Coordinates of C-alpha atoms in Angstrom, one line a residue:
M1 CA -10.9 27.8 5.1
G2 CA -13.3 30.6 3.7
R3 CA -11.9 30.8 0.3
H4 CA -13.4 29.1 -2.3
Y5 CA -11.4 27.5 -4.8
D6 CA -11.5 25.9 -8.4
L7 CA -10.0 22.8 -7.4
A8 CA -9.5 21.1 -4.1
I9 CA -6.9 18.0 -4.1
V10 CA -7.0 15.4 -1.3
G11 CA -3.6 14.0 -1.1
G12 CA -0.3 15.5 -1.4
G13 CA 2.0 12.7 -3.0
I14 CA 3.2 13.1 -6.7
V15 CA -0.3 12.3 -8.4
G16 CA -1.8 15.1 -5.9
L17 CA 0.9 17.3 -6.8
G18 CA 0.4 16.4 -10.4
H19 CA -3.2 17.7 -10.4
A20 CA -1.9 20.8 -8.6
V21 CA 0.7 21.5 -11.4
A22 CA -2.1 21.2 -14.3
A23 CA -4.3 23.3 -12.6
L24 CA -1.9 26.0 -12.0
R25 CA -0.9 26.0 -15.3
R26 CA -4.7 26.7 -16.4
G27 CA -4.8 29.5 -14.0
L28 CA -6.9 27.7 -11.6
T29 CA -7.1 28.3 -7.7
V30 CA -6.2 25.3 -5.9
A31 CA -5.9 23.8 -2.4
V32 CA -4.1 20.7 -1.4
V33 CA -5.2 18.7 1.7
D34 CA -3.1 16.3 3.5
R35 CA -2.8 14.7 6.9
A36 CA 0.9 14.3 7.1
S37 CA 3.2 17.3 7.7
T38 CA 4.9 16.9 4.3
V39 CA 5.3 14.3 1.3
E40 CA 6.0 11.2 3.0
G41 CA 4.5 8.2 1.3
A42 CA 5.3 6.4 -1.8
S43 CA 6.3 9.5 -3.7
V44 CA 9.7 9.7 -1.6
R45 CA 10.2 5.9 -1.0
N46 CA 10.9 4.9 -4.6
F47 CA 13.5 4.2 -6.7
G48 CA 13.4 7.7 -8.3
H49 CA 13.5 6.2 -11.7
L50 CA 11.1 7.3 -14.4
S51 CA 10.8 4.2 -16.4
I52 CA 9.5 6.0 -19.8
T53 CA 10.3 3.2 -22.3
A54 CA 9.1 0.1 -20.6
Q55 CA 5.5 1.2 -20.1
E56 CA 3.0 0.2 -22.6
G57 CA -0.4 1.4 -23.7
E58 CA -2.3 4.1 -21.5
A59 CA 0.9 4.1 -19.3
R60 CA 3.3 5.1 -22.1
A61 CA 1.2 7.9 -23.1
Y62 CA 0.8 9.2 -19.8
A63 CA 4.7 8.6 -19.2
D64 CA 5.4 10.7 -22.3
L65 CA 3.5 13.5 -21.1
G66 CA 5.0 13.2 -17.8
R67 CA 8.4 13.1 -19.1
E68 CA 8.0 16.7 -20.6
L69 CA 6.6 18.1 -17.3
W70 CA 9.4 16.4 -15.4
L71 CA 11.9 18.2 -17.3
T72 CA 10.0 21.4 -16.8
L73 CA 9.7 21.1 -13.3
A74 CA 13.2 20.2 -12.6
V75 CA 14.1 23.7 -14.0
E76 CA 11.4 25.7 -12.3
A77 CA 11.5 23.7 -8.9
G78 CA 15.1 23.4 -8.6
F79 CA 15.5 19.9 -8.2
W80 CA 18.2 17.3 -9.3
L81 CA 17.0 15.4 -12.6
R82 CA 19.6 13.4 -14.7
E83 CA 18.5 12.3 -18.4
S84 CA 20.4 9.3 -17.5
G85 CA 18.7 6.5 -19.5
T86 CA 18.2 3.1 -18.3
V87 CA 20.6 0.3 -18.8
V88 CA 19.2 -3.4 -18.8
V89 CA 21.4 -6.2 -18.1
A90 CA 20.5 -9.5 -19.7
Q91 CA 22.4 -12.5 -18.1
A92 CA 20.8 -15.4 -20.1
P93 CA 20.0 -16.1 -23.8
D94 CA 16.2 -15.7 -23.2
E95 CA 16.5 -12.4 -21.5
L96 CA 18.5 -11.1 -24.3
A97 CA 15.7 -12.6 -26.8
V98 CA 13.1 -10.5 -24.7
L99 CA 15.3 -7.6 -25.4
E100 CA 15.6 -8.4 -29.0
E101 CA 11.9 -8.5 -29.3
F102 CA 11.4 -5.3 -27.5
R103 CA 13.8 -3.5 -30.0
D104 CA 11.9 -5.0 -32.7
A105 CA 8.6 -3.6 -31.4
R106 CA 9.6 -0.3 -30.4
G107 CA 12.4 0.4 -32.8
A108 CA 16.2 0.9 -32.4
Q109 CA 15.7 4.6 -31.5
D110 CA 14.0 3.6 -28.2
V111 CA 16.0 0.7 -27.5
H112 CA 19.6 0.2 -28.1
L113 CA 21.0 -3.3 -27.9
L114 CA 24.3 -3.6 -26.2
T115 CA 27.0 -6.3 -26.3
P116 CA 28.4 -7.5 -23.1
G117 CA 31.4 -5.2 -23.6
Q118 CA 29.1 -2.3 -24.2
V119 CA 27.2 -3.0 -21.0
R120 CA 30.5 -2.9 -19.0
E121 CA 31.3 0.2 -20.8
R122 CA 28.0 1.9 -19.1
I123 CA 28.0 0.3 -15.8
P124 CA 30.4 -1.4 -13.6
V125 CA 28.9 -5.1 -13.8
A126 CA 31.4 -7.8 -12.9
D127 CA 33.2 -9.8 -15.9
G128 CA 31.4 -12.4 -17.5
V129 CA 27.7 -11.6 -15.9
A130 CA 26.2 -9.8 -18.9
T131 CA 25.0 -11.9 -21.9
G132 CA 24.3 -8.7 -23.5
G133 CA 21.8 -5.7 -22.6
A134 CA 20.0 -2.6 -23.8
F135 CA 20.2 1.2 -23.2
L136 CA 16.7 2.9 -22.9
P137 CA 17.9 6.8 -23.8
A138 CA 14.5 8.2 -22.9
D139 CA 14.2 7.3 -19.3
L140 CA 15.2 9.9 -16.4
Q141 CA 16.2 9.9 -13.0
V142 CA 15.4 12.2 -10.0
D143 CA 16.1 11.8 -6.2
P144 CA 13.1 10.5 -4.8
R145 CA 13.7 12.4 -1.5
E146 CA 14.0 15.6 -3.2
A147 CA 11.8 15.8 -6.1
A148 CA 8.3 15.7 -4.7
P149 CA 8.8 18.1 -1.8
A150 CA 10.5 20.6 -4.2
I151 CA 7.6 20.5 -6.3
A152 CA 5.4 21.2 -3.4
R153 CA 7.4 24.0 -2.2
W154 CA 7.4 25.4 -5.8
L155 CA 3.5 25.0 -6.0
D156 CA 3.2 26.9 -2.5
A157 CA 5.4 29.6 -3.7
H158 CA 3.2 30.1 -6.8
G159 CA 0.0 30.5 -4.6
V160 CA -1.3 27.0 -4.1
D161 CA -2.8 26.9 -0.7
F162 CA -1.5 23.8 1.3
F163 CA -3.3 22.4 4.6
W164 CA -1.0 20.0 6.2
H165 CA -1.6 18.0 9.4
T166 CA -5.4 17.9 8.2
T167 CA -7.4 14.8 7.9
V168 CA -10.2 14.5 5.6
T169 CA -13.3 13.1 6.7
G170 CA -15.6 13.0 3.6
V171 CA -15.8 14.3 0.3
E172 CA -18.8 15.3 -1.9
T173 CA -19.6 17.7 -4.9
G174 CA -18.2 21.2 -4.1
R175 CA -16.9 20.3 -0.4
V176 CA -14.2 18.4 1.4
H177 CA -15.0 18.1 4.9
T178 CA -11.8 17.9 7.2
S179 CA -10.7 18.0 10.6
R180 CA -10.1 21.9 10.3
G181 CA -13.3 22.7 8.7
R182 CA -14.7 22.7 5.1
V183 CA -12.9 23.3 2.1
S184 CA -15.1 24.7 -1.0
A185 CA -14.4 24.0 -4.4
D186 CA -15.9 23.5 -7.9
A187 CA -14.2 20.3 -8.1
V188 CA -12.5 17.8 -6.0
V189 CA -9.6 15.2 -7.1
V190 CA -9.0 12.5 -4.3
A191 CA -5.5 11.2 -4.8
V192 CA -4.6 9.2 -1.9
D193 CA -2.8 6.3 -3.5
H194 CA -3.5 3.0 -1.7
E195 CA -5.8 4.6 0.9
V196 CA -8.7 4.6 -1.5
D197 CA -10.5 2.2 0.9
R198 CA -10.4 4.8 3.9
L199 CA -12.6 7.3 2.1
F200 CA -14.5 5.0 -1.0
P201 CA -14.2 1.5 0.1
G202 CA -17.1 0.8 -2.4
I203 CA -14.8 2.0 -5.4
A204 CA -11.6 0.3 -4.0
E205 CA -13.6 -3.2 -3.7
A206 CA -14.9 -2.6 -7.0
H207 CA -11.6 -2.0 -8.6
G208 CA -9.6 -4.7 -6.9
I209 CA -7.3 -2.3 -5.0
Q210 CA -4.9 -3.8 -2.7
R211 CA -1.4 -2.6 -1.4
C212 CA 1.8 -3.6 -2.6
G213 CA 4.4 -3.3 0.0
L214 CA 8.2 -3.0 -1.1
D215 CA 11.2 -4.0 0.7
M216 CA 13.9 -1.5 -0.3
M217 CA 17.5 -0.4 1.2
L218 CA 20.0 2.2 0.5
V219 CA 23.6 1.0 0.4
E220 CA 27.1 2.4 -0.1
A221 CA 29.1 0.0 -2.2
D222 CA 32.9 -0.1 -3.6
L223 CA 31.9 -0.1 -7.1
E224 CA 34.5 0.0 -10.0
R225 CA 33.2 3.4 -10.8
P226 CA 30.0 5.3 -10.0
L227 CA 26.8 4.0 -11.4
A228 CA 25.8 6.4 -14.2
A229 CA 22.1 5.3 -14.6
P230 CA 19.5 2.9 -13.1
V231 CA 20.0 -0.6 -14.1
L232 CA 17.1 -3.5 -14.4
T233 CA 17.6 -7.1 -14.4
G234 CA 16.0 -10.0 -15.8
W235 CA 13.3 -9.9 -13.0
S236 CA 12.4 -6.4 -14.6
L237 CA 11.4 -8.4 -18.1
I238 CA 8.8 -10.3 -16.3
H239 CA 7.3 -7.3 -14.1
A240 CA 7.5 -4.1 -16.6
A241 CA 4.4 -4.3 -19.0
G242 CA 6.6 -3.5 -22.0
F243 CA 8.9 -6.1 -21.5
A244 CA 6.7 -8.9 -20.0
G245 CA 4.5 -8.8 -23.2
A246 CA 7.5 -10.1 -25.3
P247 CA 7.1 -13.6 -26.7
S248 CA 10.2 -14.7 -24.8
A249 CA 9.0 -13.4 -21.5
D250 CA 7.3 -16.5 -20.3
A251 CA 10.5 -18.4 -20.9
V252 CA 12.5 -15.9 -18.6
R253 CA 9.8 -16.1 -16.1
D254 CA 9.7 -20.0 -16.0
R255 CA 13.6 -20.2 -15.8
L256 CA 14.1 -17.8 -13.1
A257 CA 11.1 -19.4 -11.1
A258 CA 12.8 -22.5 -11.3
E259 CA 16.6 -21.4 -10.7
R260 CA 15.8 -19.1 -8.0
P261 CA 12.6 -19.9 -6.3
D262 CA 13.6 -18.1 -3.1
L263 CA 13.7 -14.8 -5.2
A264 CA 10.4 -15.9 -7.0
A265 CA 8.8 -16.6 -3.6
H266 CA 9.4 -12.8 -2.6
D267 CA 8.3 -11.5 -5.7
V268 CA 11.8 -9.8 -6.2
D269 CA 12.2 -7.3 -9.0
Q270 CA 16.0 -6.6 -8.7
V271 CA 16.6 -2.8 -9.4
F272 CA 19.4 -0.5 -8.8
A273 CA 19.1 3.3 -8.8
P274 CA 22.1 5.6 -7.9
R275 CA 21.3 8.9 -6.0
P276 CA 23.4 11.8 -6.6
D277 CA 25.5 11.2 -3.6
G278 CA 26.7 7.8 -5.2
S279 CA 24.9 5.6 -2.5
L280 CA 22.5 2.9 -4.3
I281 CA 18.8 2.3 -3.8
V282 CA 18.5 -1.3 -4.0
G283 CA 15.3 -3.3 -4.1
A284 CA 12.5 -4.5 -4.2
A285 CA 10.8 -7.4 -2.6
R286 CA 7.2 -7.3 -2.9
R287 CA 4.2 -8.2 -0.9
L288 CA 0.4 -7.9 -1.8
G289 CA -2.9 -7.9 0.3
D290 CA -5.3 -5.9 1.6
D291 CA -3.0 -4.9 4.4
V292 CA 1.0 -4.9 4.4
P293 CA 2.3 -6.0 7.9
P294 CA 5.0 -3.7 9.1
F295 CA 7.3 -6.8 9.6
Q296 CA 10.0 -6.9 7.1
S297 CA 11.9 -10.5 6.4
E298 CA 15.8 -10.1 6.7
L299 CA 15.8 -13.1 4.4
A300 CA 14.3 -10.5 1.6
F301 CA 17.1 -7.9 2.3
D302 CA 19.8 -10.9 2.4
L303 CA 18.7 -11.9 -1.4
L304 CA 18.6 -8.2 -2.6
L305 CA 22.2 -7.8 -1.2
G306 CA 23.3 -11.2 -2.9
G307 CA 21.9 -10.3 -6.2
A308 CA 24.0 -6.7 -5.8
R309 CA 27.0 -8.6 -5.0
A310 CA 26.7 -11.0 -7.8
L311 CA 26.0 -8.4 -10.6
F312 CA 28.5 -6.0 -9.3
G313 CA 31.2 -8.2 -8.4
V314 CA 31.8 -6.6 -5.0
D315 CA 31.8 -8.1 -1.4
R316 CA 31.5 -5.0 0.6
L317 CA 28.3 -3.6 0.5
R318 CA 27.3 -1.3 3.8
V319 CA 23.4 -1.1 4.4
V320 CA 22.6 2.8 5.2
E321 CA 19.0 2.5 5.8
R322 CA 16.0 0.1 5.1
W323 CA 12.6 1.0 4.5
Q324 CA 9.2 -0.1 3.2
G325 CA 7.1 1.4 0.7
I326 CA 3.6 0.8 -0.2
H327 CA 1.5 1.7 -3.3
A328 CA -1.9 0.8 -4.6
S329 CA -2.1 -2.5 -6.7
A330 CA -5.0 -3.6 -8.8
P331 CA -5.9 -5.6 -12.2
D332 CA -6.2 -2.0 -14.1
D333 CA -3.2 0.3 -14.3
F334 CA -5.1 3.3 -13.3
L335 CA -8.0 4.3 -11.3
V336 CA -10.1 7.2 -12.4
S337 CA -13.6 7.2 -10.9
S338 CA -16.3 9.8 -10.3
P339 CA -18.5 9.0 -7.3
A340 CA -20.2 12.3 -7.5
P341 CA -20.4 15.1 -10.1
S342 CA -17.1 17.1 -10.4
V343 CA -15.4 14.5 -7.9
R344 CA -12.5 12.3 -9.2
V345 CA -10.8 9.8 -7.2
V346 CA -7.6 9.0 -9.1
S347 CA -4.7 6.5 -8.3
V348 CA -2.0 5.0 -10.1
T349 CA -2.4 1.1 -9.6
S350 CA 0.5 -0.2 -11.3
G351 CA 3.5 0.8 -9.4
V352 CA 4.6 3.6 -11.7
G353 CA 3.1 6.7 -9.8
M354 CA 6.5 8.7 -10.4
T355 CA 6.6 7.5 -14.0
S356 CA 3.1 8.2 -15.2
G357 CA 1.4 10.5 -12.4
L358 CA 1.9 13.7 -13.8
G359 CA 0.6 12.8 -17.3
L360 CA -2.4 11.2 -15.8
A361 CA -3.1 14.1 -13.5
D362 CA -2.9 16.4 -16.6
R363 CA -5.5 14.5 -18.6
V364 CA -7.9 14.4 -15.3
V365 CA -7.6 18.1 -15.0
D366 CA -8.1 18.7 -18.5
E367 CA -11.2 16.5 -18.4
L368 CA -12.6 18.3 -15.4
F369 CA -11.7 22.0 -16.8
A370 CA -11.9 21.5 -20.5
T371 CA -12.9 25.1 -21.0
A372 CA -10.3 26.7 -18.6
P373 CA -8.1 29.2 -20.5
G374 CA -4.3 28.6 -20.1
V375 CA -3.6 32.1 -18.6
L376 CA -0.8 30.8 -16.4
A377 CA 1.9 28.8 -18.1
A378 CA 3.9 28.2 -15.2
A379 CA 5.1 24.9 -16.0
G380 CA 5.9 25.6 -19.5
A381 CA 7.9 28.8 -19.3
A382 CA 11.4 27.6 -18.5
R383 CA 11.8 25.4 -21.6
S384 CA 10.1 27.9 -24.0
H385 CA 12.7 30.5 -23.4

């Protein structure tokens, strides 16, 4: 670890990798330090759904920038990406009202309203389930188990130094102290998602950072035809910021809580995302706290499976895997803090790290290295030729 770097990054998840991509594009030398052996946290335990359109404000700006980076990196790093869009299924008049208000606010180019028949043309929902819906064409999809590891391999091949199996014990201006020695760098970014409290407990407490645990599963389903895009439901209309700000969203929230108190008690956001092999990622029941117990409720999984059966009109669902994802959660959507000169603690605290993390990272690196010349356009070449 005798080499001096322009940027040292603590954390090898998608936000940390995003900082490495941004630094590499600017011709900077980069080291990434992570205690794991590979990408293993929230960056591989999610839906792989890049939900651009449903974001609001700052998150939408990062998502738009991230979209272009995802398109570029998929070509250069060689991982599967589909410009699938997203289908939102409305199952009640108030849910359709939210989508109509969302369309009015965003415009028909971003939000295509669908009739019940058009919903069925796009995805194999059961007859009579959909009151209507919407198609969000800007959204993308990746395989979460493939994408971030592929980006890490691509960065490694382009000169970024990775120190896996290396625990960080302290960070200060110009130095990262680790279990293998010291990493020296002009600037340091700490991107450890919900584990901010491990290195900077004061920052975590000041920003109200907690852990959000997600109960998720992978299923095989005998659908009428393969799912061609991620699917959101009425529960998404009260979780995603863009929908939740619509005037009718409160009515949806109140009705869902009254009709399905069991789902509301598990803070369910019923989402479905197909993987390239046709299996479905199904989730998620959510739990929020300073710590997330490892014990998962079978009732939560039963509720998620029940929602899948009702939406698609299928009886046979074979659970292949179950897992728990954990991401940072806080009142603000993003954390960017500077505990020391040229040190930034960065986290996406709204559960949209895959969607907005690359864009956020690009802005942070831009601020840290405002005068860095763009001598290595590594993540722009594929789309410019």
